Coordinates of C-alpha atoms in Angstrom, one line a residue:
M23 CA 11.9 9.9 43.1
S24 CA 15.0 10.7 45.2
L25 CA 17.0 11.2 42.1
F26 CA 14.3 13.5 40.6
K27 CA 14.3 15.6 43.7
S28 CA 18.0 16.0 43.7
Y29 CA 18.1 17.1 40.1
Q30 CA 15.1 19.4 40.7
Y31 CA 17.2 21.0 43.5
L32 CA 20.2 21.2 41.1
A33 CA 18.2 22.9 38.4
R34 CA 16.7 25.4 40.9
V35 CA 20.0 26.4 42.4
R36 CA 21.7 26.8 39.0
V37 CA 18.9 29.2 38.0
L38 CA 19.8 31.2 41.1
E39 CA 23.4 31.6 39.7
A40 CA 22.0 34.4 37.4
Q41 CA 22.0 36.7 40.5
Y42 CA 25.8 36.9 40.4
S43 CA 26.0 38.3 36.8
P44 CA 26.9 42.0 36.9
L45 CA 24.5 42.6 34.0
V46 CA 21.6 40.9 35.8
R47 CA 22.4 42.7 39.1
E48 CA 22.5 46.1 37.3
S49 CA 19.3 45.3 35.4
L50 CA 17.5 44.2 38.6
G51 CA 18.8 47.3 40.3
W52 CA 17.3 49.7 37.8
A53 CA 14.1 47.7 37.7
N54 CA 13.7 48.3 41.4
V55 CA 14.5 52.0 40.9
V56 CA 11.8 52.3 38.2
R57 CA 9.2 50.7 40.5
G58 CA 10.2 53.1 43.3
V59 CA 9.9 56.2 41.1
L60 CA 6.5 55.1 39.9
S61 CA 5.2 54.5 43.4
G62 CA 3.2 57.2 45.1
K63 CA 4.1 56.0 48.6
P64 CA 7.3 57.6 49.9
S65 CA 8.4 54.6 52.0
V66 CA 8.0 52.3 48.9
R67 CA 10.1 54.7 46.9
A68 CA 12.7 54.7 49.6
A69 CA 12.7 50.9 49.9
K70 CA 13.0 50.3 46.1
L71 CA 15.7 52.9 45.5
T72 CA 17.9 51.6 48.3
R73 CA 17.3 48.0 47.2
G74 CA 18.2 49.0 43.7
M75 CA 21.3 50.8 44.8
A76 CA 22.5 47.7 46.8
L77 CA 22.1 45.5 43.7
M78 CA 24.0 47.8 41.3
V79 CA 27.6 47.2 40.3
S80 CA 28.7 50.4 38.6
E81 CA 29.6 53.4 40.7
W82 CA 27.9 55.6 38.2
S83 CA 24.6 53.9 38.8
K84 CA 25.0 54.0 42.6
N85 CA 25.8 57.7 42.5
K86 CA 22.9 58.4 40.3
V87 CA 20.4 56.7 42.6
C88 CA 22.0 58.3 45.7
K89 CA 21.3 61.7 44.2
M90 CA 17.7 60.6 43.6
L91 CA 17.4 59.6 47.3
R92 CA 18.7 62.9 48.4
R93 CA 16.0 64.7 46.4
S94 CA 13.2 62.4 47.5
P95 CA 12.5 61.3 50.2
G96 CA 15.7 62.9 51.5
I97 CA 18.2 61.3 53.9
D98 CA 16.7 63.3 56.8
A99 CA 13.1 62.1 56.3
T100 CA 12.9 60.1 59.5
N101 CA 9.2 59.2 59.2
V102 CA 9.7 57.7 55.8
W103 CA 12.8 55.7 56.7
R104 CA 11.0 54.5 59.9
D105 CA 8.1 53.3 57.8
T106 CA 10.5 51.7 55.3
M107 CA 12.1 49.6 58.1
T108 CA 8.8 48.7 59.9
D109 CA 7.2 47.6 56.6
H110 CA 10.3 45.5 55.6
H111 CA 9.3 41.8 55.1
H112 CA 12.1 40.6 57.4
F113 CA 12.9 43.4 59.8
G114 CA 9.3 44.4 60.5
P115 CA 8.0 41.1 61.9
L116 CA 11.2 40.7 64.0
M117 CA 10.7 44.2 65.5
R118 CA 7.1 43.6 66.3
K119 CA 7.6 40.2 67.8
L120 CA 10.6 41.2 69.9
P121 CA 11.1 45.0 70.2
G122 CA 14.0 44.7 72.6
L123 CA 17.7 44.5 71.5
S124 CA 19.6 41.2 71.1
R125 CA 23.1 40.4 70.0
S126 CA 24.4 43.8 70.9
I127 CA 27.1 44.8 73.4
V128 CA 28.4 47.8 75.4
L129 CA 32.2 47.9 74.7
K130 CA 32.9 51.0 76.8
A131 CA 31.2 52.8 79.6
P132 CA 30.7 56.6 79.3
A133 CA 32.6 58.7 81.9
A134 CA 31.6 61.7 84.0
N135 CA 34.1 63.9 82.2
G136 CA 32.1 63.6 78.9
E137 CA 34.1 60.8 77.5
K138 CA 31.8 58.7 75.4
G139 CA 31.1 55.0 75.7
I140 CA 30.7 52.6 72.8
L141 CA 27.5 50.7 72.0
L142 CA 27.7 48.1 69.3
L143 CA 24.5 46.8 67.6
T144 CA 24.8 43.8 65.3
F145 CA 22.3 42.9 62.6
E146 CA 20.2 45.6 60.9
Y147 CA 17.0 44.7 62.7
N148 CA 18.7 45.7 66.0
W149 CA 19.7 49.0 64.5
A150 CA 16.0 49.5 63.7
R151 CA 14.9 48.4 67.2
L152 CA 16.9 51.2 68.8
L153 CA 16.1 53.8 66.1
V154 CA 12.4 53.1 65.9
G155 CA 11.9 52.2 69.6
A156 CA 13.6 55.2 71.2
D157 CA 11.8 58.5 71.3
N158 CA 13.7 61.8 70.6
E159 CA 14.6 62.5 74.2
Q160 CA 15.8 58.9 74.8
L161 CA 17.8 58.9 71.6
R162 CA 19.4 62.2 72.4
W163 CA 20.3 60.9 75.9
I164 CA 22.0 57.9 74.5
T165 CA 23.9 59.6 71.6
E166 CA 25.2 62.2 74.0
R167 CA 26.8 59.4 76.0
F168 CA 27.8 56.7 73.4
H169 CA 29.3 56.3 70.1
I170 CA 26.8 54.1 68.2
V171 CA 28.5 51.4 66.1
L172 CA 26.2 49.6 63.5
S173 CA 27.7 46.2 62.8
S174 CA 26.4 45.0 59.4
S175 CA 25.3 41.4 58.7
S176 CA 25.6 41.5 54.9
S177 CA 27.4 43.2 52.0
P178 CA 26.1 45.4 50.5
T179 CA 24.9 46.9 53.7
N180 CA 21.2 47.8 53.9
Y181 CA 21.0 51.4 52.8
A182 CA 17.5 51.9 54.1
A183 CA 18.7 51.0 57.6
L184 CA 21.7 53.4 57.2
S185 CA 19.4 56.2 56.1
L186 CA 17.2 55.7 59.2
A187 CA 20.4 55.9 61.3
L188 CA 21.6 59.1 59.6
S189 CA 18.1 60.7 60.0
R190 CA 18.1 60.0 63.8
I191 CA 21.7 60.0 65.0
P192 CA 23.4 63.4 65.0
G193 CA 27.1 63.5 64.1
T194 CA 29.1 60.5 62.9
V195 CA 27.5 57.2 62.3
F196 CA 30.0 54.4 62.7
V197 CA 29.7 51.2 60.6
Q198 CA 31.4 47.9 61.1
A199 CA 31.0 46.7 57.6
C200 CA 31.5 43.1 56.3
N201 CA 33.8 43.8 53.4
P202 CA 36.7 46.2 52.9
D203 CA 35.7 46.6 49.2
E204 CA 32.5 48.3 50.4
Y205 CA 34.2 51.0 52.6
A206 CA 34.5 53.6 49.9
S207 CA 30.9 53.1 48.7
L208 CA 29.5 53.4 52.2
E209 CA 31.5 56.5 53.1
G210 CA 30.6 58.0 49.7
F211 CA 26.9 57.5 50.5
H212 CA 27.0 60.1 53.2
P213 CA 29.8 62.2 54.7
R214 CA 28.7 61.3 58.3
L215 CA 29.2 57.5 57.7
K216 CA 32.6 56.2 58.8
C217 CA 33.8 52.6 58.6
L218 CA 35.7 51.0 61.4
P219 CA 39.1 49.4 60.5
V220 CA 37.8 46.0 61.6
M221 CA 35.1 43.6 60.3
P222 CA 32.7 41.5 62.5
C223 CA 34.7 38.4 61.7
D224 CA 37.9 40.0 63.2
W225 CA 36.9 39.3 66.8
I226 CA 37.9 35.6 67.2
M227 CA 39.9 34.6 70.2
P228 CA 42.9 32.3 69.3
D229 CA 43.0 30.8 72.8
L230 CA 39.7 29.0 72.1
Y231 CA 41.4 26.8 69.4
Q232 CA 43.8 24.0 69.9
P233 CA 44.8 23.0 66.4
K234 CA 46.2 19.5 65.9
P235 CA 49.5 19.1 64.0
M236 CA 48.7 18.6 60.3
A237 CA 50.0 15.1 60.3
E238 CA 47.5 14.1 63.0
R239 CA 44.4 15.5 61.4
T240 CA 41.8 12.9 60.4
R241 CA 39.6 15.1 58.2
D242 CA 40.7 16.2 54.8
I243 CA 38.0 18.7 53.8
M244 CA 35.5 20.5 56.0
M245 CA 32.6 22.8 55.0
V246 CA 30.7 24.9 57.6
A247 CA 27.6 26.3 56.1
F248 CA 23.8 26.1 56.6
W249 CA 21.9 24.1 54.0
G250 CA 20.5 27.0 52.0
P251 CA 21.2 27.4 48.3
V252 CA 23.3 30.5 48.8
K253 CA 26.0 28.3 50.3
R254 CA 26.3 26.4 47.0
H255 CA 26.7 22.9 48.2
W256 CA 25.9 21.7 44.7
E257 CA 29.3 23.1 43.5
F258 CA 31.0 21.5 46.6
F259 CA 29.5 18.2 45.6
D260 CA 30.5 18.6 42.0
M261 CA 34.1 19.3 43.1
L262 CA 34.1 16.2 45.3
T263 CA 33.2 14.0 42.3
K264 CA 36.4 15.0 40.7
L265 CA 38.6 14.2 43.7
P266 CA 39.8 10.9 45.2
A267 CA 37.1 8.8 46.8
D268 CA 39.2 8.0 49.9
L269 CA 39.1 11.7 51.1
R270 CA 37.3 12.2 54.5
V271 CA 34.8 15.0 54.2
T272 CA 33.0 16.7 57.1
M273 CA 30.0 19.0 56.7
V274 CA 28.5 21.1 59.5
G275 CA 25.3 23.0 59.0
Q276 CA 21.8 24.0 60.0
T277 CA 18.4 23.6 58.3
D278 CA 17.3 26.4 56.0
G279 CA 13.7 25.5 56.8
I280 CA 13.5 23.2 53.8
R281 CA 16.5 20.9 53.8
N282 CA 18.0 18.9 56.7
K283 CA 21.3 16.9 56.9
D284 CA 19.6 13.8 55.5
D285 CA 18.5 15.7 52.4
M286 CA 22.1 17.0 51.9
I287 CA 23.5 13.5 52.1
R288 CA 20.9 12.2 49.6
I289 CA 21.7 15.0 47.2
A290 CA 25.4 14.4 47.5
R291 CA 24.9 10.7 46.7
D292 CA 22.5 11.4 43.8
L293 CA 25.0 13.9 42.3
G294 CA 27.8 11.2 42.4
V295 CA 29.8 12.0 45.6
K296 CA 31.7 8.8 46.5
Q297 CA 33.7 10.0 49.6
E298 CA 32.9 9.2 53.1
L299 CA 30.7 12.0 54.4
E300 CA 30.5 13.0 58.1
V301 CA 27.5 15.3 58.5
Y302 CA 26.5 17.3 61.6
Q303 CA 23.5 19.6 62.1
S304 CA 23.0 22.3 64.8
I305 CA 25.9 21.2 67.0
P306 CA 27.4 23.4 69.8
I307 CA 30.0 25.9 68.6
Q308 CA 32.7 24.3 70.7
Q309 CA 32.2 21.0 68.9
V310 CA 32.4 22.9 65.6
A311 CA 35.8 24.4 66.7
E312 CA 37.1 20.9 67.6
L313 CA 36.1 19.6 64.2
Q314 CA 37.8 22.6 62.5
C315 CA 41.0 21.9 64.5
D316 CA 41.0 18.4 63.0
A317 CA 40.5 19.4 59.3
K318 CA 43.3 20.0 56.8
V319 CA 41.3 22.3 54.5
S320 CA 38.2 24.4 55.2
V321 CA 36.2 25.4 52.1
I322 CA 33.7 28.2 51.5
M323 CA 31.8 28.0 48.2
T324 CA 29.5 31.0 48.7
R325 CA 29.9 33.7 46.0
R326 CA 28.3 36.6 48.0
E327 CA 27.6 37.1 51.7
G328 CA 28.8 39.1 54.6
C329 CA 32.0 38.5 56.5
C330 CA 31.5 34.7 57.0
V331 CA 32.9 34.2 60.6
A332 CA 33.4 30.5 59.9
A333 CA 36.1 31.3 57.4
V334 CA 38.1 33.2 60.0
E335 CA 37.4 30.6 62.6
S336 CA 39.0 28.0 60.4
L337 CA 42.2 30.0 60.2
F338 CA 42.5 30.0 64.0
A339 CA 41.9 26.3 63.9
G340 CA 44.9 25.9 61.6
S341 CA 42.9 24.8 58.6
A342 CA 44.0 26.0 55.1
L343 CA 41.2 28.2 53.8
A344 CA 39.8 27.8 50.3
M345 CA 37.3 30.3 48.7
R346 CA 36.2 31.0 45.2
A347 CA 38.4 33.6 43.6
D348 CA 35.4 35.6 42.4
A349 CA 33.6 35.6 45.8
H350 CA 32.4 38.9 47.4
I351 CA 33.1 38.0 51.0
G352 CA 35.1 40.0 53.5
P353 CA 37.7 37.3 54.5
L354 CA 38.7 36.8 50.9
A355 CA 41.2 39.5 51.7
Y356 CA 42.8 37.1 54.2
I357 CA 43.8 34.4 51.8
N358 CA 47.5 34.5 51.0
E359 CA 50.5 32.2 50.7
Q360 CA 50.4 31.5 54.4
T361 CA 46.7 30.9 54.8
G362 CA 45.2 29.1 51.8
M363 CA 44.2 29.4 48.2
L364 CA 41.7 31.0 45.9
L365 CA 39.7 28.5 43.8
R366 CA 39.5 29.5 40.2
P367 CA 35.9 29.1 38.7
G368 CA 35.9 26.0 36.5
R369 CA 39.0 24.6 38.1
V370 CA 38.0 24.3 41.7
A371 CA 38.7 20.6 41.9
K372 CA 42.2 21.0 40.5
D373 CA 43.0 23.8 42.9
M374 CA 41.6 21.9 45.8
A375 CA 43.8 19.0 45.0
T376 CA 46.8 21.4 45.0
L377 CA 45.8 22.9 48.3
L378 CA 45.5 19.5 50.0
E379 CA 49.1 18.9 49.0
R380 CA 50.3 22.4 50.2
A381 CA 48.3 22.5 53.4
P382 CA 51.1 21.0 55.6
S383 CA 53.4 23.9 54.7
L384 CA 50.9 26.7 55.5
R385 CA 50.6 28.6 58.7
P386 CA 47.1 30.0 58.9
Q387 CA 46.8 30.2 62.6
D388 CA 50.1 32.1 62.9
W389 CA 49.0 34.7 60.3
A390 CA 45.5 35.1 61.8
S391 CA 46.9 35.5 65.3
K392 CA 49.2 38.3 64.2
N393 CA 46.7 40.1 62.0
V394 CA 43.0 39.5 62.8
S395 CA 42.6 38.2 66.3
C396 CA 40.3 39.9 68.9
Y397 CA 43.5 41.3 70.6
R398 CA 44.7 42.9 67.4
S399 CA 41.2 44.3 66.6
L400 CA 41.0 45.8 70.1
E401 CA 44.2 47.7 69.5
K402 CA 42.9 49.0 66.1
L403 CA 39.5 50.0 67.6
D404 CA 41.2 51.8 70.6
A405 CA 43.5 53.7 68.2
Y406 CA 40.6 54.6 65.9
F407 CA 38.4 56.1 68.6
K408 CA 41.3 57.8 70.3
Q409 CA 41.8 59.7 67.0
V410 CA 38.1 60.4 66.6
D411 CA 37.7 61.9 70.0
A412 CA 40.9 63.9 69.6
Q413 CA 39.5 65.5 66.5
E414 CA 36.3 66.4 68.5
N415 CA 38.3 67.8 71.4
R416 CA 36.9 65.1 73.7
A417 CA 38.9 63.1 76.2
W418 CA 39.8 59.5 75.4
T419 CA 41.4 57.3 78.1
G420 CA 40.7 54.0 76.6
G421 CA 38.7 51.5 78.5
I422 CA 37.3 49.4 75.7
V423 CA 36.5 45.9 76.9
L424 CA 37.6 42.8 75.0
P425 CA 34.7 41.3 73.0
I426 CA 34.7 38.0 71.1
W427 CA 32.3 36.7 68.5
R428 CA 31.1 33.2 69.7
P429 CA 29.2 33.3 67.3
H430 CA 27.7 36.7 68.4
P431 CA 29.5 39.4 70.5
T432 CA 30.0 38.6 74.1
F433 CA 32.5 39.4 76.8
A434 CA 35.9 37.7 76.7
R435 CA 36.4 38.4 80.4
P436 CA 33.8 37.9 83.2
E437 CA 35.2 40.9 85.1
D438 CA 34.4 43.2 82.1
Q439 CA 30.8 42.0 82.2
A440 CA 30.6 42.6 85.9
M441 CA 32.1 46.1 85.5
L442 CA 29.5 47.1 82.9
R443 CA 26.4 45.8 84.7
P444 CA 25.6 49.4 86.1
V445 CA 25.7 50.7 82.5
Y446 CA 23.3 48.1 81.3
A447 CA 21.0 48.7 84.3
E448 CA 20.9 52.4 83.5
L449 CA 20.1 51.7 79.8
H450 CA 17.3 49.5 80.8
E451 CA 15.9 52.1 83.3
R452 CA 16.1 54.8 80.7
I453 CA 14.8 52.9 77.6
P454 CA 13.2 49.7 78.9
A455 CA 11.4 48.9 75.7
V456 CA 14.7 48.7 73.8
F457 CA 17.1 47.4 76.4
P458 CA 15.9 44.2 78.0
V459 CA 16.7 43.7 81.7
D460 CA 18.7 40.5 80.8
L461 CA 20.5 41.9 77.7
I462 CA 23.9 41.7 79.4
T463 CA 23.6 37.9 79.9
E464 CA 21.4 36.8 77.0
S465 CA 22.5 39.0 74.1
W466 CA 24.9 36.6 72.5
R467 CA 22.7 33.5 72.6

């Protein structure tokens, strides 16, 4: 019975592989568009067209659907986009259960001279909480005082959520997208959309990692990924069957609501994995970091997701990073001769064996510290908004506080949190339904 369940799992996840085919994605995209066009309900049309556009591969198709959206319902149709988000199968229930913001952070206080602050909202359901929960007067008050940054959780970004933002926020709508390959498409969707020069995964603090020397590391391969099919553990297990049995392998994850760590161990054994497996579930992030600092290679098998913070964390832990060469994930751009190796489809085991040999000569932490640390990202963000405000003839004296993702945005320095308490208090006083009284302390949890 155990073996049957494992092969049933394998058959199911391999069927899901069809979603990565460009032909399938394009076909599903147009199928959604047709359903939207045939619907008589504007919010359904909006939802299906934006979903179809997110699935599509060709720029021609995306541009075609974008023109359809502009005609009907129109990017400025606030009521339609509000209904689209509140009717969403995932966002709607979250907004109704908890209408107040979470996992969001004030990065800069507004000044009396008209200098704008910065408010960053992570996850699309938080965008909707502000954009649906604030009335016109409240939203006007906040947009006059803050640059609103919408930090995406996936790629492609949710175009219905972006449309709601465009319909309610005057002026520029700033997006912290998950993949540089998407920047052109996002800014092409509407001229008021502008992408920041940093991704959500670019806010890791190097100081929180104490990498072991490669010769002292006791784990050969590590995979940090929840147990859902999208993380493609089955291919990870298949790779392991082709590698030496004496490798030490560590897996860290969380339940997907169906499978737990015991299920994953059983599936691995049923699929022929012979290595010693060390499996952890729902452990504190500091413990994850300690394990990463003891691993020679960190592997991500996903083919499509957002920016995968775990991938960048592993670089700061000094682990060589392995990802599929055909993956659509933001940190794929960070793999180079200093940081890791791209795994070729069909040859992942061979490439992994090569990377294990090369790992001692790589310097992932050095590269990451110079290019994608929270300190480097702060410099980029300050320079970006300085230019934005100069173009708008607005003062810019800096003052952005240092955030870190651990795993959600929080303050790197306690004094910054203390300094911004009056700002949070005013936001709660003005818009209590959207800004909880404890947002400043509980947001990152």
